[in-house]
Coordinates of N, CA and C in Angstrom, one line a residue:
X1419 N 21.8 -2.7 8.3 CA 22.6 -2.4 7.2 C 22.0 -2.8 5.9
X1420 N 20.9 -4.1 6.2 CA 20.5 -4.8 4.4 C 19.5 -3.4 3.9
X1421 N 18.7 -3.1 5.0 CA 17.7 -1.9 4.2 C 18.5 -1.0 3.8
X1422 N 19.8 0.0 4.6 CA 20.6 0.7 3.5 C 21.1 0.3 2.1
X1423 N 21.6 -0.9 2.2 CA 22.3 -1.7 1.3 C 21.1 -1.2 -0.4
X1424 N 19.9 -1.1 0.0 CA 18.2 -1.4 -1.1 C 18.8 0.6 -1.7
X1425 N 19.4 1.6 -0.5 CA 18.6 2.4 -1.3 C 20.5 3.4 -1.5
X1426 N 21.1 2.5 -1.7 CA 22.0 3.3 -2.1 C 22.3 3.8 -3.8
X1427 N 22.0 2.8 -4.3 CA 20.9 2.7 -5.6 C 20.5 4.6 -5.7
X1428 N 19.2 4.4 -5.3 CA 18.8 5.8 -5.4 C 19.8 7.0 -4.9
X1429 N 20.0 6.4 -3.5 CA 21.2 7.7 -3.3 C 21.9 8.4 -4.1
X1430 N 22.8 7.4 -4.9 CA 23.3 7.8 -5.8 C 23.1 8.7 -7.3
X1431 N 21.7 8.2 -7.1 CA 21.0 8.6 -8.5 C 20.6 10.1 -7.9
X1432 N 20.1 10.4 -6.7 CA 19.8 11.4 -6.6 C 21.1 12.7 -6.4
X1433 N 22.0 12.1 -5.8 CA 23.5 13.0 -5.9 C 23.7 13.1 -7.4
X1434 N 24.1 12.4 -8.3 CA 24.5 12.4 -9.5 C 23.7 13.7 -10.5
X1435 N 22.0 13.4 -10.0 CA 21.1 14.5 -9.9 C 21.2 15.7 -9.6
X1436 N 21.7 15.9 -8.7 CA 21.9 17.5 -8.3 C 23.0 18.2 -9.0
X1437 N 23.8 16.9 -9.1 CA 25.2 17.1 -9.7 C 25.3 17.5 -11.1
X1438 N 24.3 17.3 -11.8 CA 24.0 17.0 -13.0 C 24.9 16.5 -14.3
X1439 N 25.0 15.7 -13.2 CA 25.6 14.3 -14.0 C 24.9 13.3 -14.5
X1440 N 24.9 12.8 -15.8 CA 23.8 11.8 -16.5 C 23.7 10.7 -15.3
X1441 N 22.5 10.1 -15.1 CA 21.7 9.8 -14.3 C 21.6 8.1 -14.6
X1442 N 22.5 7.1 -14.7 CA 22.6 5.7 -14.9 C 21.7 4.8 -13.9
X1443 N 21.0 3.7 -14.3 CA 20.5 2.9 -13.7 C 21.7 1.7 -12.5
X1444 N 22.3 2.5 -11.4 CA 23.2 1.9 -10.9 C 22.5 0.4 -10.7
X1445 N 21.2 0.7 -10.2 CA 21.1 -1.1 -9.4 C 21.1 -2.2 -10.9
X1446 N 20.5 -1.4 -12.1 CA 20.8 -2.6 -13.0 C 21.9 -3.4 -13.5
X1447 N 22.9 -2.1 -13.6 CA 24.2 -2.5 -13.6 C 24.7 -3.6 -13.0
X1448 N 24.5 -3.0 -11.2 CA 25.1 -4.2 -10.3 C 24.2 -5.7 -10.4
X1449 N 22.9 -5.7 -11.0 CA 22.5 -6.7 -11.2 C 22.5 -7.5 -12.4
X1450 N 23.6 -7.6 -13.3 CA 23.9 -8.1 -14.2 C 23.0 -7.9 -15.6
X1451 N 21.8 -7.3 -16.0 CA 21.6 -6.7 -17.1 C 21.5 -5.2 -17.6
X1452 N 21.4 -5.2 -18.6 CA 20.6 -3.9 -19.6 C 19.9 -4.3 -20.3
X1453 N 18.7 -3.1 -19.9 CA 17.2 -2.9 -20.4 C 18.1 -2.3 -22.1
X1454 N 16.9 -2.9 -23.4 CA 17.7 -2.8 -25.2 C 16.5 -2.2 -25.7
X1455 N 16.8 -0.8 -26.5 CA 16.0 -0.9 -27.0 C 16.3 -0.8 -28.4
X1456 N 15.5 -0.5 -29.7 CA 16.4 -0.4 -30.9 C 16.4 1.3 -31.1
X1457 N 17.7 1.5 -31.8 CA 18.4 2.8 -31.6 C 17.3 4.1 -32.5
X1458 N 16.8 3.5 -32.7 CA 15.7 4.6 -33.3 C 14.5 5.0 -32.4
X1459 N 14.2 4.2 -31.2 CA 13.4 4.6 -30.1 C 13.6 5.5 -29.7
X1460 N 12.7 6.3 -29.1 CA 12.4 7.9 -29.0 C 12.5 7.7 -27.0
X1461 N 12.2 6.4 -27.0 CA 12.6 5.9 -25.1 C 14.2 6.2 -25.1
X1462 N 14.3 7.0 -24.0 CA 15.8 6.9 -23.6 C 15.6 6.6 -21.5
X1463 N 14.6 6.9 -21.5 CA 15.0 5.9 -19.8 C 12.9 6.0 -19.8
X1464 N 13.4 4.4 -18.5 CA 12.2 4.4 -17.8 C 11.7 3.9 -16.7
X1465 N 10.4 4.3 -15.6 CA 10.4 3.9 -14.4 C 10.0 2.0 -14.4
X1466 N 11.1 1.5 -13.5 CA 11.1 0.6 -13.1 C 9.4 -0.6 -12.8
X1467 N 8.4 0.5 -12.6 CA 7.2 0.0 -12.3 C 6.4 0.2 -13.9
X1468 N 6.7 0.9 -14.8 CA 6.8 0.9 -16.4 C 7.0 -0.2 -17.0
X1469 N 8.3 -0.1 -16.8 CA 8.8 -1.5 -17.2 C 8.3 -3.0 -16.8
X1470 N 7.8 -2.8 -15.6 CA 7.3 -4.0 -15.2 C 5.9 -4.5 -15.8
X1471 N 5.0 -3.3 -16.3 CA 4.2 -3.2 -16.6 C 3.9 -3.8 -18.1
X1472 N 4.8 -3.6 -18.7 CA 5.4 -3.5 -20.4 C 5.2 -5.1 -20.2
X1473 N 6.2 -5.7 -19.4 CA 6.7 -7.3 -19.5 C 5.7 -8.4 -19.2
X1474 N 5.2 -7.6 -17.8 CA 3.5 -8.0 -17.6 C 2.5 -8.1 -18.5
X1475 N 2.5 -7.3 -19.4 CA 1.6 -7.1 -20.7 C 0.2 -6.0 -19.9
X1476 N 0.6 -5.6 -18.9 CA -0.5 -4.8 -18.1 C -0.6 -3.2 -18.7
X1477 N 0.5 -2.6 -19.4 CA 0.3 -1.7 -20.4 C 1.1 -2.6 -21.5
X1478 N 0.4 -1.7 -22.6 CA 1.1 -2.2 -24.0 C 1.9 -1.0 -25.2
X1479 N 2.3 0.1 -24.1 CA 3.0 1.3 -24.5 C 3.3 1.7 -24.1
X1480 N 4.5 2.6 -24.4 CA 5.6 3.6 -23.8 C 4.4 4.8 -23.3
X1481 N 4.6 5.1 -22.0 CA 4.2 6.2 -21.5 C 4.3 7.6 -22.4
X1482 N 4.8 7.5 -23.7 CA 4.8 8.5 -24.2 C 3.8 8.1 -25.8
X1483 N 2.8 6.9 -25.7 CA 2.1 6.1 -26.7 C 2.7 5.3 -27.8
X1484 N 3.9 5.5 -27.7 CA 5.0 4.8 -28.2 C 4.2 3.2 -28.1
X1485 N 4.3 2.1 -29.3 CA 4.0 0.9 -29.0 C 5.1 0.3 -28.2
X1486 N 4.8 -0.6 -27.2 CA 6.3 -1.5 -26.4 C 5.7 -3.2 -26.7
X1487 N 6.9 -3.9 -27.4 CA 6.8 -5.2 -27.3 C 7.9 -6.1 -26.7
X1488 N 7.4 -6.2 -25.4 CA 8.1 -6.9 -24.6 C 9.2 -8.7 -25.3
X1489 N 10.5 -8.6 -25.0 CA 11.0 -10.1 -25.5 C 11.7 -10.6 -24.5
X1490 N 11.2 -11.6 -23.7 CA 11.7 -12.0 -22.3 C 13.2 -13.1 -23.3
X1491 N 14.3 -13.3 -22.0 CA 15.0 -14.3 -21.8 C 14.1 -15.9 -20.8
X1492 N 14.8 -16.9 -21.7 CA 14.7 -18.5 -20.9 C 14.8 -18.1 -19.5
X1493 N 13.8 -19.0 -18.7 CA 13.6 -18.4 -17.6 C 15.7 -18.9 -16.8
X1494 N 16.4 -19.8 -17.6 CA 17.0 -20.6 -17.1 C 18.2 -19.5 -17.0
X1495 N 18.4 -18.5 -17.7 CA 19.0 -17.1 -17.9 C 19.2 -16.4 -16.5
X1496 N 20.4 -16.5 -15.9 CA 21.1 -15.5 -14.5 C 20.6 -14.2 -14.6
X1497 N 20.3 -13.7 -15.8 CA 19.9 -12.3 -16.8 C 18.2 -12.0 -15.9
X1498 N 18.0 -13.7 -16.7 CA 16.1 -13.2 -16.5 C 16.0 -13.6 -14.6
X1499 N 16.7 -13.9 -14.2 CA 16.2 -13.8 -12.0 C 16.6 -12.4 -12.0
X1500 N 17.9 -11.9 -12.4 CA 18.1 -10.6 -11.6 C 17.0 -9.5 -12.1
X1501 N 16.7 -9.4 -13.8 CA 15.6 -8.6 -13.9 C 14.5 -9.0 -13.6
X1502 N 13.7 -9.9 -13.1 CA 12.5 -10.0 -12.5 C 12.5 -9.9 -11.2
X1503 N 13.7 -10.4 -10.5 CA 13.5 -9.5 -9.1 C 14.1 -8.0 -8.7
X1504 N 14.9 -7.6 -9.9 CA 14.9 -6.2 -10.2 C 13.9 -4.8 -10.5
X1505 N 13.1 -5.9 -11.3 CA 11.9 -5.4 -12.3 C 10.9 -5.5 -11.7
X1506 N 10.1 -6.6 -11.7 CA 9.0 -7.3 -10.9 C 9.1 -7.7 -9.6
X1507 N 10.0 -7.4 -8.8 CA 10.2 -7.7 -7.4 C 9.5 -8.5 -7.2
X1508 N 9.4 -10.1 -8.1 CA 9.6 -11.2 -7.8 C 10.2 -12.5 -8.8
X1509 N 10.4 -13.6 -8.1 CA 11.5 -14.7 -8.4 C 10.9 -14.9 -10.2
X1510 N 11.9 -15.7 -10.7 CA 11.6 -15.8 -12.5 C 9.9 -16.5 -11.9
X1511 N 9.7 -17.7 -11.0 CA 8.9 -18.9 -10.6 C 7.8 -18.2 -10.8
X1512 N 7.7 -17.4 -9.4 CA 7.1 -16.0 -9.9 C 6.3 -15.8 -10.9
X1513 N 6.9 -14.7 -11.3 CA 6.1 -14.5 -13.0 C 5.6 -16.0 -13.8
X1514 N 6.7 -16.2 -14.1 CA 5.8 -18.2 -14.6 C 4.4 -18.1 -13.9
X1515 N 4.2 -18.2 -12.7 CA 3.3 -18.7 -11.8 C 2.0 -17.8 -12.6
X1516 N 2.9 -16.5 -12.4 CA 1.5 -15.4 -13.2 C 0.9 -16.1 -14.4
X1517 N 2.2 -16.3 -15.1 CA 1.8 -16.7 -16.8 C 0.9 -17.5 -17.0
X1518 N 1.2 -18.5 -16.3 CA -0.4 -19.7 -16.4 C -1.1 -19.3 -15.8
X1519 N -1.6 -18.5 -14.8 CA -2.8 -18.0 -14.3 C -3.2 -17.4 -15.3
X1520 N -2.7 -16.0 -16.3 CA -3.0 -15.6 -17.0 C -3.2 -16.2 -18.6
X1521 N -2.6 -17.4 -18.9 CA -3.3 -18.4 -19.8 C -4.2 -19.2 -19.3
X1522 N -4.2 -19.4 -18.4 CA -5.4 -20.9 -17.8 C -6.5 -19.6 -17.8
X1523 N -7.1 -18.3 -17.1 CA -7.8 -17.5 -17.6 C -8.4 -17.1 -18.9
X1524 N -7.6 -17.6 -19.4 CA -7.7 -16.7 -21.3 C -7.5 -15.3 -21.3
X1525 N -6.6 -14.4 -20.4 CA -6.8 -13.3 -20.5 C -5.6 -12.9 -21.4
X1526 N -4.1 -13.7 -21.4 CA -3.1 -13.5 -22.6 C -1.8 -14.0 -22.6
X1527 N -0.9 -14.4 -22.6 CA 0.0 -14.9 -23.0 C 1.4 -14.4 -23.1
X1528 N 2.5 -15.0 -22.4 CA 3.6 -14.0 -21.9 C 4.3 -13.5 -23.1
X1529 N 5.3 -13.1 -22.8 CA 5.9 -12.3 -24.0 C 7.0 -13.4 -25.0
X1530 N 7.1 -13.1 -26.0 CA 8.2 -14.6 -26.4 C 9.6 -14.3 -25.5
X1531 N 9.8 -15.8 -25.5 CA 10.9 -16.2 -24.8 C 11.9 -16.2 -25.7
X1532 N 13.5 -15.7 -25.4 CA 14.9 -15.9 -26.3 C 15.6 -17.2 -25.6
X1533 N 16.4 -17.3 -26.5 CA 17.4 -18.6 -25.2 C 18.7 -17.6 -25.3
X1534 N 18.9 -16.6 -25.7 CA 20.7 -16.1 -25.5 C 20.3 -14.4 -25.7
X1535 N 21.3 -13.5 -25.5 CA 21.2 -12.7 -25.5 C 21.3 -12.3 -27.1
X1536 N 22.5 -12.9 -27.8 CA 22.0 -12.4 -28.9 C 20.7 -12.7 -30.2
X1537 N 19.5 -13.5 -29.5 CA 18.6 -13.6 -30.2 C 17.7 -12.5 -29.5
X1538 N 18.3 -11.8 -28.6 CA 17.0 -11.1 -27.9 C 17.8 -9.3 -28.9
X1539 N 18.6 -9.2 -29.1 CA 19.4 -8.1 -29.8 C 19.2 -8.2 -30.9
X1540 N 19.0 -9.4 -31.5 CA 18.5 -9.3 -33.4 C 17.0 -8.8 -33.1
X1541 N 16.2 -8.9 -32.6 CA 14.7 -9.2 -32.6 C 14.9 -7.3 -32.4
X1542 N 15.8 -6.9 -31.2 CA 15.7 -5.6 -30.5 C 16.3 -4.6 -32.1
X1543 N 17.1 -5.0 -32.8 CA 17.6 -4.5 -33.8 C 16.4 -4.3 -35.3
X1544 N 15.4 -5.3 -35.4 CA 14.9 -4.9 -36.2 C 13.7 -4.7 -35.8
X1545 N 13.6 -4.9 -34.2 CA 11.7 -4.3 -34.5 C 11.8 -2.8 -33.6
X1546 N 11.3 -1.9 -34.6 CA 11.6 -0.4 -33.6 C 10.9 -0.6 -32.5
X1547 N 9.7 -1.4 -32.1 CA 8.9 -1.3 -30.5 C 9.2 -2.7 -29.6
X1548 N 10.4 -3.2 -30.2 CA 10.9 -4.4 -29.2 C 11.3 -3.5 -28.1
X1549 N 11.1 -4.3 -27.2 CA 12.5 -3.8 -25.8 C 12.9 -4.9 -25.3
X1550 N 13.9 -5.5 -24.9 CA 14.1 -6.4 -23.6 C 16.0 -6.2 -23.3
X1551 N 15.9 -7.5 -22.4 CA 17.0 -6.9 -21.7 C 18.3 -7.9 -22.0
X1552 N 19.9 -7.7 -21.4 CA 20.7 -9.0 -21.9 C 21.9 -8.6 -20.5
X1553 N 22.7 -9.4 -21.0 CA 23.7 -9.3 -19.9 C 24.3 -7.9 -19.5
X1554 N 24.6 -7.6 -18.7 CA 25.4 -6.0 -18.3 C 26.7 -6.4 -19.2
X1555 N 27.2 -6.8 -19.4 CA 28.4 -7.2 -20.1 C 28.3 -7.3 -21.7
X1556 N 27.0 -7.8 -21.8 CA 26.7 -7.6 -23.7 C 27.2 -6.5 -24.5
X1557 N 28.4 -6.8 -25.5 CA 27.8 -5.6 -26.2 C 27.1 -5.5 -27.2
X1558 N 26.4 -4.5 -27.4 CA 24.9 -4.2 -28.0 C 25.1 -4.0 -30.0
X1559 N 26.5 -3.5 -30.4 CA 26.3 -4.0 -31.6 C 25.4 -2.5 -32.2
X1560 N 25.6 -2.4 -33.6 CA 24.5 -1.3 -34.3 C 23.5 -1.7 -34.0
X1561 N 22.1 -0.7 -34.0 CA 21.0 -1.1 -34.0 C 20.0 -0.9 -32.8
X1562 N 21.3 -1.2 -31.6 CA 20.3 -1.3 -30.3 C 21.0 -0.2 -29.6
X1563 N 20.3 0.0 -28.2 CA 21.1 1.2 -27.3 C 20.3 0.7 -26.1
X1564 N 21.1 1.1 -24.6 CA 20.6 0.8 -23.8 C 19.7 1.7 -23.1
X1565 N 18.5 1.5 -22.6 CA 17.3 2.3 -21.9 C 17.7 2.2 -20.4
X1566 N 17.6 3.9 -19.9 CA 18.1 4.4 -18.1 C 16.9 3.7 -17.4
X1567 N 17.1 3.1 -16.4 CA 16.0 2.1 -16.1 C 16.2 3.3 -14.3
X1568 N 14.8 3.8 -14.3 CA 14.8 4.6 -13.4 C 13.5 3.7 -12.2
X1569 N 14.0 4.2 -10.9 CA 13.8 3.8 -10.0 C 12.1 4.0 -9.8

């Protein structure tokens, strides 16, 4: 039953799909955030392995050349476990673990940290190539809008 439990997620996205019904990121929902971007972004959804990419610093643009600057939550944020094992399909420790591999390397340095969701919404409000993410329950306020976070 837990491996059905992983893809009902998609099921639904693919019904809603045929249905042609707008196409919502059900698993992020149930996982307590939304992906922000600021409302002038030309991004209106994106693949999950994208995004991971973005946060990682492993690409540094929207698949469509768009610049993306990633703004993470305090790892101490309920927000930042469920999107990193949402996103990164691994624990916040995890990614940390990456981070100083990737500074003790000198290859780069993680993305700035917020401590609340609304310092991550002001930053997402005035920089057009911010993205990051906040509570499912946030509301977002002029300026930001939320990105379809696809499977």
């Amino acid at each position: 039953m837990r491996g059905l439990d992983r893809r009902i997620p998609a099921l639904l996205a693919v019904l809603a799909g045929l249905a042609g019904l707008p196409i919502r990121s059900v698993s992020a929902q149930s996982h307590r955030y939304q992906v922000v971007v600021n409302a002038a972004s030309t991004i209106r959804s994106v693949r999950r392995g994208d995004l991971s990419k973005i946060f990682l610093k492993r690409a540094t643009q929207w698949t469509s050349g768009q610049p993306a600057v990633p703004i993470d939550l305090l790892g101490t944020e309920a927000c930042r476990e469920a999107f990193s094992r949402e996103v990164h399909q691994k624990s916040v420790a995890a990614v940390k673990a990456y981070w100083q591999q990737q500074i003790f390397s000198g290859r780069d340095t993680p993305p700035p940290e917020k401590g609340s969701d609304g310092e991550v919404l002001d930053i997402v409000r005035v920089n057009p190539n911010a993205v990051g993410y906040v509570s499912a329950d946030r509301e977002l306020g002029p300026g930001v809008r939320a990105l379809d976070v696809l499977p």
